[in-house]
Coordinates of C-alpha atoms and ligand atoms in Angstrom, one line a residue:
X1 CA -49.0 -5.1 73.4
X2 CA -48.6 -5.4 69.7
X3 CA -51.0 -3.0 67.8
X4 CA -52.0 -4.7 64.6
X5 CA -54.6 -2.1 63.7
X6 CA -54.3 1.7 63.8
X7 CA -57.0 4.1 65.1
X8 CA -58.8 4.0 61.9
X9 CA -59.1 0.3 62.1
X10 CA -56.6 -0.3 59.2
X11 CA -54.3 -3.2 59.6
X12 CA -50.7 -2.1 60.6
X13 CA -47.6 -3.5 59.0
X14 CA -44.9 -5.0 61.1
X15 CA -41.4 -3.5 61.0
X16 CA -38.5 -5.2 62.7
X17 CA -35.2 -3.7 63.9
X18 CA -32.5 -5.6 65.8
X19 CA -30.2 -3.8 68.3
X20 CA -26.8 -4.8 69.5
X21 CA -26.0 -2.2 72.0
X22 CA -25.8 -1.5 75.8
X23 CA -27.0 2.1 75.4
X24 CA -29.6 3.8 73.4
X25 CA -28.4 6.9 71.6
X26 CA -30.0 9.4 69.2
X27 CA -29.0 7.2 66.2
X28 CA -31.0 4.2 67.6
X29 CA -33.9 6.6 68.5
X30 CA -33.9 7.9 64.9
X31 CA -34.2 4.4 63.5
X32 CA -37.1 3.7 65.8
X33 CA -38.8 7.0 64.9
X34 CA -38.4 6.2 61.2
X35 CA -39.6 2.7 61.8
X36 CA -42.8 3.8 63.5
X37 CA -43.9 5.6 60.3
X38 CA -44.1 2.2 58.6
X39 CA -46.1 0.3 61.2
X40 CA -45.9 -1.6 64.5
X41 CA -42.3 -1.6 65.7
X42 CA -40.9 -4.9 66.9
X43 CA -37.4 -4.5 68.4
X44 CA -34.9 -7.4 68.6
X45 CA -32.2 -7.6 71.3
X46 CA -29.2 -9.6 70.2
X47 CA -28.5 -12.4 72.7
X48 CA -25.2 -12.4 74.7
X49 CA -23.5 -15.2 72.7
X50 CA -24.2 -13.5 69.3
X51 CA -23.3 -10.1 70.7
X52 CA -19.8 -11.3 71.6
X53 CA -19.2 -12.6 68.0
X54 CA -20.7 -9.4 66.6
X55 CA -19.1 -6.2 67.5
X56 CA -19.1 -5.7 71.2
X57 CA -19.0 -7.4 74.6
X58 CA -22.1 -6.8 76.6
X59 CA -21.5 -4.7 79.7
X60 CA -25.1 -4.9 80.9
X61 CA -27.3 -8.0 81.1
X62 CA -29.6 -9.2 78.4
X63 CA -32.6 -8.3 80.7
X64 CA -31.4 -4.7 81.1
X65 CA -30.9 -4.3 77.3
X66 CA -34.4 -5.6 76.8
X67 CA -35.9 -3.3 79.3
X68 CA -34.1 -0.3 77.7
X69 CA -36.0 -1.0 74.5
X70 CA -39.3 -1.8 76.2
X71 CA -39.2 1.7 77.7
X72 CA -39.3 3.4 74.3
X73 CA -42.9 4.4 73.6
X74 CA -42.7 3.7 69.8
X75 CA -41.6 0.1 70.4
X76 CA -44.6 -2.2 70.8
X77 CA -42.8 -5.5 71.4
X78 CA -39.2 -6.7 72.2
X79 CA -38.0 -10.1 71.2
X80 CA -34.6 -11.9 71.6
X81 CA -32.6 -12.5 68.4
X82 CA -30.3 -15.3 69.2
X83 CA -28.2 -15.4 66.0
X84 CA -26.3 -12.8 64.2
X85 CA -28.0 -13.9 61.0
X86 CA -31.8 -13.2 60.7
X87 CA -33.1 -16.5 59.3
X88 CA -34.9 -17.7 62.4
X89 CA -36.2 -14.3 63.5
X90 CA -37.6 -13.4 60.0
X91 CA -39.2 -16.9 59.7
X92 CA -40.8 -16.5 63.1
X93 CA -42.0 -12.8 62.8
X94 CA -42.6 -12.5 59.1
X95 CA -42.1 -8.7 59.2
X96 CA -43.3 -6.5 56.4
X97 CA -40.1 -4.5 56.8
X98 CA -36.7 -4.8 58.3
X99 CA -35.0 -1.5 59.1
X100 CA -31.3 -0.8 59.7
X101 CA -28.8 2.0 59.5
X102 CA -26.9 2.2 56.3
X103 CA -23.5 1.7 58.0
X104 CA -23.7 -2.0 57.4
X105 CA -23.0 -1.8 53.7
X106 CA -19.2 -2.1 54.2
X107 CA -17.0 -4.3 56.3
X108 CA -17.9 -7.5 58.1
X109 CA -21.5 -6.4 58.7
X110 CA -22.2 -6.5 54.9
X111 CA -22.6 -10.2 55.3
X112 CA -25.6 -9.7 57.6
X113 CA -27.1 -7.2 55.2
X114 CA -26.8 -9.9 52.4
X115 CA -28.4 -12.4 54.8
X116 CA -31.3 -10.1 55.6
X117 CA -32.0 -9.4 51.9
X118 CA -32.0 -13.1 51.1
X119 CA -34.4 -13.8 54.0
X120 CA -36.8 -11.1 52.9
X121 CA -36.7 -12.5 49.4
X122 CA -37.6 -15.9 50.7
X123 CA -40.3 -14.9 53.2
X124 CA -41.4 -11.6 51.7
X125 CA -40.8 -8.1 53.1
X126 CA -38.7 -5.1 52.3
X127 CA -35.5 -3.7 53.6
X128 CA -35.5 0.0 54.7
X129 CA -32.1 1.6 55.3
X130 CA -31.8 4.9 57.0
X131 CA -28.7 7.1 57.0
X132 CA -26.5 6.3 60.0
X133 CA -26.3 9.2 62.5
X134 CA -22.7 10.4 62.6
X135 CA -22.9 13.0 65.4
X136 CA -20.6 14.0 68.2
X137 CA -22.9 12.7 70.8
X138 CA -23.2 9.3 69.1
X139 CA -19.4 8.9 68.8
X140 CA -18.9 10.1 72.4
X141 CA -21.3 7.5 73.5
X142 CA -19.6 4.8 71.5
X143 CA -16.2 5.8 72.9
X144 CA -17.6 5.7 76.5
X145 CA -18.9 2.2 75.9
X146 CA -15.5 1.1 74.6
X147 CA -13.6 2.7 77.4
X148 CA -15.9 1.0 80.0
X149 CA -14.9 -2.4 78.6
X150 CA -11.2 -1.5 78.8
X151 CA -11.2 -0.7 82.6
X152 CA -9.5 -3.2 84.8
X153 CA -12.6 -4.1 86.8
X154 CA -14.6 -5.0 83.7
X155 CA -11.8 -6.5 81.6
X156 CA -10.6 -8.8 84.4
X157 CA -13.9 -10.5 84.8
X158 CA -14.5 -10.8 81.1
X159 CA -12.7 -14.2 80.8
X160 CA -14.9 -15.8 83.3
X161 CA -18.0 -14.4 81.5
X162 CA -16.6 -15.7 78.2
X163 CA -16.2 -19.2 79.7
X164 CA -19.9 -19.1 80.6
X165 CA -21.0 -17.8 77.2
X166 CA -18.7 -19.4 74.5
X167 CA -18.6 -23.0 73.5
X168 CA -14.8 -22.5 73.3
X169 CA -12.8 -19.3 74.1
X170 CA -10.5 -18.4 71.3
X171 CA -7.2 -16.8 72.3
X172 CA -4.4 -15.3 70.1
X173 CA -0.8 -14.5 71.0
X174 CA 0.1 -10.8 71.5
X175 CA 3.4 -9.2 72.4
X176 CA 3.0 -5.5 71.6
X177 CA 0.5 -2.7 71.1
X178 CA 0.4 -3.5 67.4
X179 CA -0.3 -7.3 67.9
X180 CA -2.9 -6.2 70.5
X181 CA -4.6 -4.2 67.9
X182 CA -4.7 -7.2 65.6
X183 CA -6.2 -9.3 68.3
X184 CA -8.7 -6.6 69.1
X185 CA -9.8 -5.7 65.6
X186 CA -9.5 -8.7 63.3
X187 CA -13.0 -9.8 62.3
X188 CA -13.9 -12.2 59.5
X189 CA -17.3 -12.9 58.2
X190 CA -18.3 -16.2 56.7
X191 CA -21.6 -17.3 55.2
X192 CA -23.6 -17.3 58.4
X193 CA -21.2 -16.2 61.1
X194 CA -18.9 -13.3 62.2
X195 CA -15.8 -14.4 64.0
X196 CA -13.2 -12.7 66.1
X197 CA -10.8 -13.6 68.9
X198 CA -12.1 -13.5 72.4
X199 CA -8.9 -12.9 74.4
X200 CA -5.1 -12.4 74.2
X201 CA -2.3 -14.7 75.3
X202 CA 0.8 -12.8 76.4
X203 CA 3.2 -15.6 75.5
X204 CA 6.6 -15.7 77.3
X205 CA 8.1 -17.1 74.1
X206 CA 6.9 -14.3 71.9
X207 CA 7.4 -11.5 74.4
X208 CA 11.0 -12.7 74.9
X209 CA 11.5 -13.1 71.2
X210 CA 10.3 -9.6 70.5
X211 CA 12.9 -8.4 72.9
X212 CA 15.6 -10.6 71.2
X213 CA 15.9 -12.7 74.3
X214 CA 15.7 -16.5 75.0
X215 CA 12.5 -17.9 76.6
X216 CA 14.2 -18.8 79.9
X217 CA 12.4 -16.4 82.3
X218 CA 15.2 -13.9 81.6
X219 CA 12.7 -11.2 80.7
X220 CA 11.5 -10.5 84.2
X221 CA 8.0 -9.5 85.4
X222 CA 8.7 -5.8 85.4
X223 CA 9.6 -6.0 81.7
X224 CA 6.6 -8.2 81.0
X225 CA 4.4 -5.7 82.7
X226 CA 5.6 -3.0 80.3
X227 CA 4.3 -5.2 77.4
X228 CA 1.1 -5.8 79.3
X229 CA 0.7 -2.0 79.7
X230 CA 1.3 -1.4 76.0
X231 CA -1.5 -3.9 75.2
X232 CA -3.9 -2.6 77.8
X233 CA -3.5 0.9 76.4
X234 CA -5.0 0.0 73.0
X235 CA -7.3 -3.0 73.6
X236 CA -10.4 -4.1 75.5
X237 CA -10.2 -7.9 75.3
X238 CA -9.1 -9.9 78.3
X239 CA -5.4 -10.9 78.8
X240 CA -4.1 -14.4 79.9
X241 CA -0.5 -14.0 80.9
X242 CA 2.0 -16.7 80.5
X243 CA 3.6 -16.7 83.9
X244 CA 6.3 -19.2 83.2
X245 CA 7.0 -21.2 86.4
X246 CA 5.5 -18.4 88.6
X247 CA 9.0 -18.0 90.1
X248 CA 9.5 -18.3 93.9
X249 CA 6.3 -19.0 95.9
X250 CA 6.9 -15.8 97.9
X251 CA 7.2 -13.7 94.7
X252 CA 4.3 -15.3 93.0
X253 CA 1.9 -14.1 95.7
X254 CA 3.0 -10.5 95.1
X255 CA 2.8 -10.9 91.3
X256 CA -0.7 -12.2 91.5
X257 CA -1.8 -9.0 93.2
X258 CA -0.1 -6.9 90.6
X259 CA -1.6 -8.7 87.7
X260 CA -5.0 -8.6 89.2
X261 CA -4.8 -4.9 89.9
X262 CA -3.9 -3.9 86.3
X263 CA -6.8 -6.0 84.9
X264 CA -5.1 -9.2 83.7
X265 CA -7.8 -12.0 83.8
X266 CA -5.6 -15.0 84.3
X267 CA -2.1 -16.2 84.8
X268 CA -1.0 -19.6 83.6
X269 CA 2.0 -21.1 85.5
X270 CA 3.7 -24.3 84.5
X271 CA 4.9 -27.0 86.9
X272 CA 8.6 -26.7 86.2
X273 CA 11.3 -25.6 88.5
X274 CA 14.9 -24.4 88.1
X275 CA 16.0 -23.0 84.7
X276 CA 12.9 -23.1 82.6
X277 CA 13.2 -23.8 78.9
X278 CA 10.5 -23.6 76.3
X279 CA 8.3 -26.6 76.3
X280 CA 8.5 -27.2 72.6
X281 CA 12.1 -28.4 73.2
X282 CA 10.6 -31.3 75.1
X283 CA 13.2 -33.7 76.4
X284 CA 15.8 -32.4 74.0
X285 CA 17.0 -30.1 76.8
X286 CA 17.2 -30.6 80.5
X287 CA 14.0 -29.4 82.2
X288 CA 12.8 -30.3 85.7
X289 CA 9.2 -30.8 86.7
X290 CA 8.2 -29.4 90.1
X291 CA 7.0 -31.8 92.8
X292 CA 3.2 -32.0 93.1
X293 CA 3.5 -30.6 96.7
X294 CA 5.8 -27.8 95.7
X295 CA 3.6 -26.7 92.9
X296 CA 0.4 -27.0 95.0
X297 CA 2.0 -24.7 97.5
X298 CA 2.5 -22.1 94.8
X299 CA -1.1 -22.3 93.6
X300 CA -2.3 -22.0 97.2
X301 CA -0.1 -19.0 97.8
X302 CA -1.4 -17.3 94.7
X303 CA -5.0 -18.0 95.5
X304 CA -4.6 -16.7 99.0
X305 CA -3.1 -13.5 97.7
X306 CA -5.7 -12.7 95.2
X307 CA -8.4 -10.1 96.2
X308 CA -11.2 -10.5 93.6
X309 CA -13.3 -13.5 92.6
X310 CA -12.5 -12.7 88.9
X311 CA -8.9 -13.5 88.6
X312 CA -7.9 -17.0 87.6
X313 CA -4.8 -19.0 88.3
X314 CA -4.5 -21.8 85.8
X315 CA -2.1 -24.7 86.4
X316 CA -0.1 -25.9 83.4
X317 CA 0.9 -29.6 83.4
X318 CA 4.1 -30.5 81.7
X319 CA 3.9 -34.3 82.1
X320 CA 3.2 -35.0 78.5
X321 CA 6.0 -32.7 77.3
X322 CA 8.4 -34.4 79.7
X323 CA 7.1 -37.9 78.6
X324 CA 5.9 -38.9 82.0
X325 CA 2.5 -40.1 80.7
X326 CA -1.1 -39.5 81.1
X327 CA -1.5 -41.0 84.6
X328 CA 1.0 -38.6 86.0
X329 CA -0.7 -35.7 84.3
X330 CA -4.1 -36.8 85.7
X331 CA -2.8 -37.2 89.2
X332 CA -1.3 -33.7 89.0
X333 CA -4.4 -32.2 87.6
X334 CA -6.5 -33.5 90.4
X335 CA -4.0 -32.3 93.0
X336 CA -3.7 -28.8 91.4
X337 CA -7.5 -28.5 91.3
X338 CA -7.7 -29.5 95.0
X339 CA -5.0 -26.8 95.7
X340 CA -7.4 -24.2 94.2
X341 CA -6.4 -24.0 90.5
X342 CA -9.1 -22.3 88.5
X343 CA -8.2 -24.2 85.3
X344 CA -5.9 -26.8 83.9
X345 CA -3.7 -26.3 80.8
X346 CA -2.5 -29.6 79.3
X347 CA 0.5 -29.2 76.9
X348 CA 1.8 -31.6 74.3
X349 CA 4.3 -31.3 71.5
X350 CA 3.0 -34.4 69.6
X351 CA 1.9 -33.9 66.0
X352 CA -1.4 -35.6 66.8
X353 CA -3.9 -34.5 69.4
X354 CA -4.5 -38.1 70.7
X355 CA -2.8 -37.8 74.1
X356 CA -4.4 -34.4 74.7
X357 CA -7.8 -35.9 73.9
X358 CA -7.1 -38.9 76.1
X359 CA -6.2 -36.7 79.0
X360 CA -9.2 -34.4 78.6
X361 CA -11.6 -37.4 78.3
X362 CA -10.3 -39.0 81.4
X363 CA -10.2 -35.7 83.3
X364 CA -13.8 -35.0 82.4
X365 CA -14.9 -38.4 83.8
X366 CA -14.6 -36.9 87.2
X367 CA -14.5 -33.2 86.7
X368 CA -17.1 -31.5 84.5
X369 CA -16.4 -27.9 85.8
X370 CA -12.8 -26.9 85.8
X371 CA -11.9 -25.2 82.5
X372 CA -9.4 -27.0 80.3
X373 CA -6.9 -25.1 78.2
X374 CA -5.1 -26.5 75.1
X375 CA -2.3 -25.0 73.0
X376 CA -2.4 -26.7 69.6
X377 CA 1.0 -25.5 68.2
X378 CA 2.4 -28.9 67.2
X379 CA -1.0 -30.7 66.7
X380 CA -2.2 -27.8 64.6
X381 CA -4.6 -29.7 62.3
X382 CA -7.0 -30.1 65.2
X383 CA -10.1 -27.9 65.0
X384 CA -11.8 -25.9 67.7
X385 CA -14.9 -28.1 67.4
X386 CA -12.8 -31.2 68.0
X387 CA -11.2 -29.7 71.0
X388 CA -14.5 -28.6 72.4
X389 CA -16.0 -32.0 71.9
X390 CA -13.3 -33.4 74.2
X391 CA -14.1 -30.8 76.9
X392 CA -11.6 -28.1 76.1
X393 CA -12.8 -24.6 77.0
X394 CA -10.0 -22.4 76.0
X395 CA -7.8 -22.7 72.8
X396 CA -4.6 -20.7 72.6
X397 CA -2.9 -19.9 69.3
X398 CA 0.3 -19.3 71.1
X399 CA 2.9 -17.9 68.7
X400 CA 1.5 -17.7 65.1
X401 CA 1.6 -13.8 64.9
X402 CA 5.3 -13.8 65.8
X403 CA 6.1 -16.6 63.4
X404 CA 4.3 -14.9 60.5
X405 CA 5.8 -11.4 61.1
X406 CA 9.4 -12.5 61.5
X407 CA 9.9 -14.2 58.1
X408 CA 8.1 -11.3 56.4
X409 CA 10.4 -8.7 58.0
X410 CA 13.4 -10.8 57.2
X411 CA 12.4 -11.2 53.5
X412 CA 12.0 -7.5 53.2
X413 CA 15.4 -6.7 54.7
X414 CA 17.0 -9.2 52.4
X415 CA 15.3 -7.7 49.3
X416 CA 16.5 -4.2 50.1
X417 CA 20.0 -5.5 50.5
X418 CA 19.8 -7.5 47.3
X419 CA 18.4 -4.7 45.1
X420 CA 20.1 -1.7 46.8
X421 CA 16.6 0.0 46.9
X422 CA 13.2 -0.6 48.4
X423 CA 11.0 -0.7 45.3
X424 CA 11.0 -4.5 45.1
X425 CA 9.6 -4.8 48.5
X426 CA 6.6 -2.6 47.9
X427 CA 4.0 -5.2 46.6
X428 CA 4.1 -7.1 49.8
X429 CA 3.9 -4.0 52.0
X430 CA 1.0 -2.3 53.7
X431 CA 0.3 1.0 52.0
X432 CA 1.5 4.2 53.7
X433 CA -2.1 5.4 53.8
X434 CA -3.1 2.2 55.6
X435 CA -0.3 2.3 58.1
X436 CA -1.0 5.9 59.1
X437 CA -4.7 5.3 59.6
X438 CA -4.2 1.9 61.3
X439 CA -4.0 3.5 64.7
X440 CA -7.2 5.3 66.0
X441 CA -6.8 8.9 67.0
X442 CA -8.3 10.0 70.2
Ligands
SPV501 C1 4.5 -19.6 75.2 O1 3.8 -19.2 74.3 O2 5.4 -19.0 75.7 C2 4.3 -20.9 75.8 C3 3.6 -22.0 75.0 O3 4.6 -21.1 77.0 S1 4.9 -22.9 74.4 O4 5.8 -22.1 73.7 O5 4.3 -23.9 73.5 O6 5.6 -23.6 75.5
MG502 MG1 5.9 -19.6 77.7

């Protein structure tokens, strides 16, 4: 019940605090205690969708997070806050005060602080900021929460959860611990949103390139798994592994088990056979597409081998790359789904997205459920919203980190050679201070 009057019959003011957390620690309790001095405390629980875009992936359900706050005696009412920004909730509640820890003055959260101040100016009300609680127990609790999301059981199922929660799942290429950290930590804030990548693509092209090898399935799974392990060590986001052709049917079944066990969420295998070359060569090199039956057998073997409901085997169709047309791609997609594929990736190396859109539209006429994956490397002007509107569920930015790092490193090497010293490279480099503090200490 919301108390609008105190014991003396004076009208109580309303104070609002939003929480984006799976656990209540002493820092949160301190905010609530402080809040209760100002009036009736209304607590907001950030909804799942907004929480993903904000700073953490929920490990407990919205209902449980709500109950956690309802159990705190000083809280008189708990409401859902659906957006990261406060416009709707402030308009609806018209609180006299909004209270928050002062840790949002810097970094991506500063945008939310600005937003709250603008909303309070518009609707009336005051912002109260309390010093953030930096204690050992708070940081231990934060670390435990982060660790929980990094464990294989949780990480593996996170991709399926994302598919339920996100309009489109955004995936960036990774090939090392360092690129994993970029995928994990890069956050940008715009006027009304905070954005980050949802998952990581362990590209065969970029993993091979990082090892100085061609992308022809030469880097074997044992070696790929070392890269997976480096990334798992320092991240919490789900991994989609580029499984090339999946290899021999008999081997694929074993490899599915391994990937599933270490916490990879999905493997994407392409319907090629023999010596695989990178798809972006298209028909410039000889590449052989597998038979529908041959590839279906591989999908079936993988699905039979997997032990959890979480893991996904996504079938990648190369018909457009090999110029076999949309009808061929659609026929294959239907067959692969019947064989048990959990998703379909349609690849194209055209500059325009038209053939991908045409495929997706036709596919969605008869199949509304199976997730569709697109890799807009060649047709890079396409937006996430356009892809989503044609039924795409996962967008993979497959190689951009490698392609940006390589020329930067090459330029630096050339400059040192040209000037016989390093000074001229300095202005483009990360500072020593930044590089030594880039990696979190345990
Ligand atoms: C990769 O990133 O290795 C891929 C996507 O398989 S592509 O390079 O476009 O074929
Ligand atoms: Mg590849």
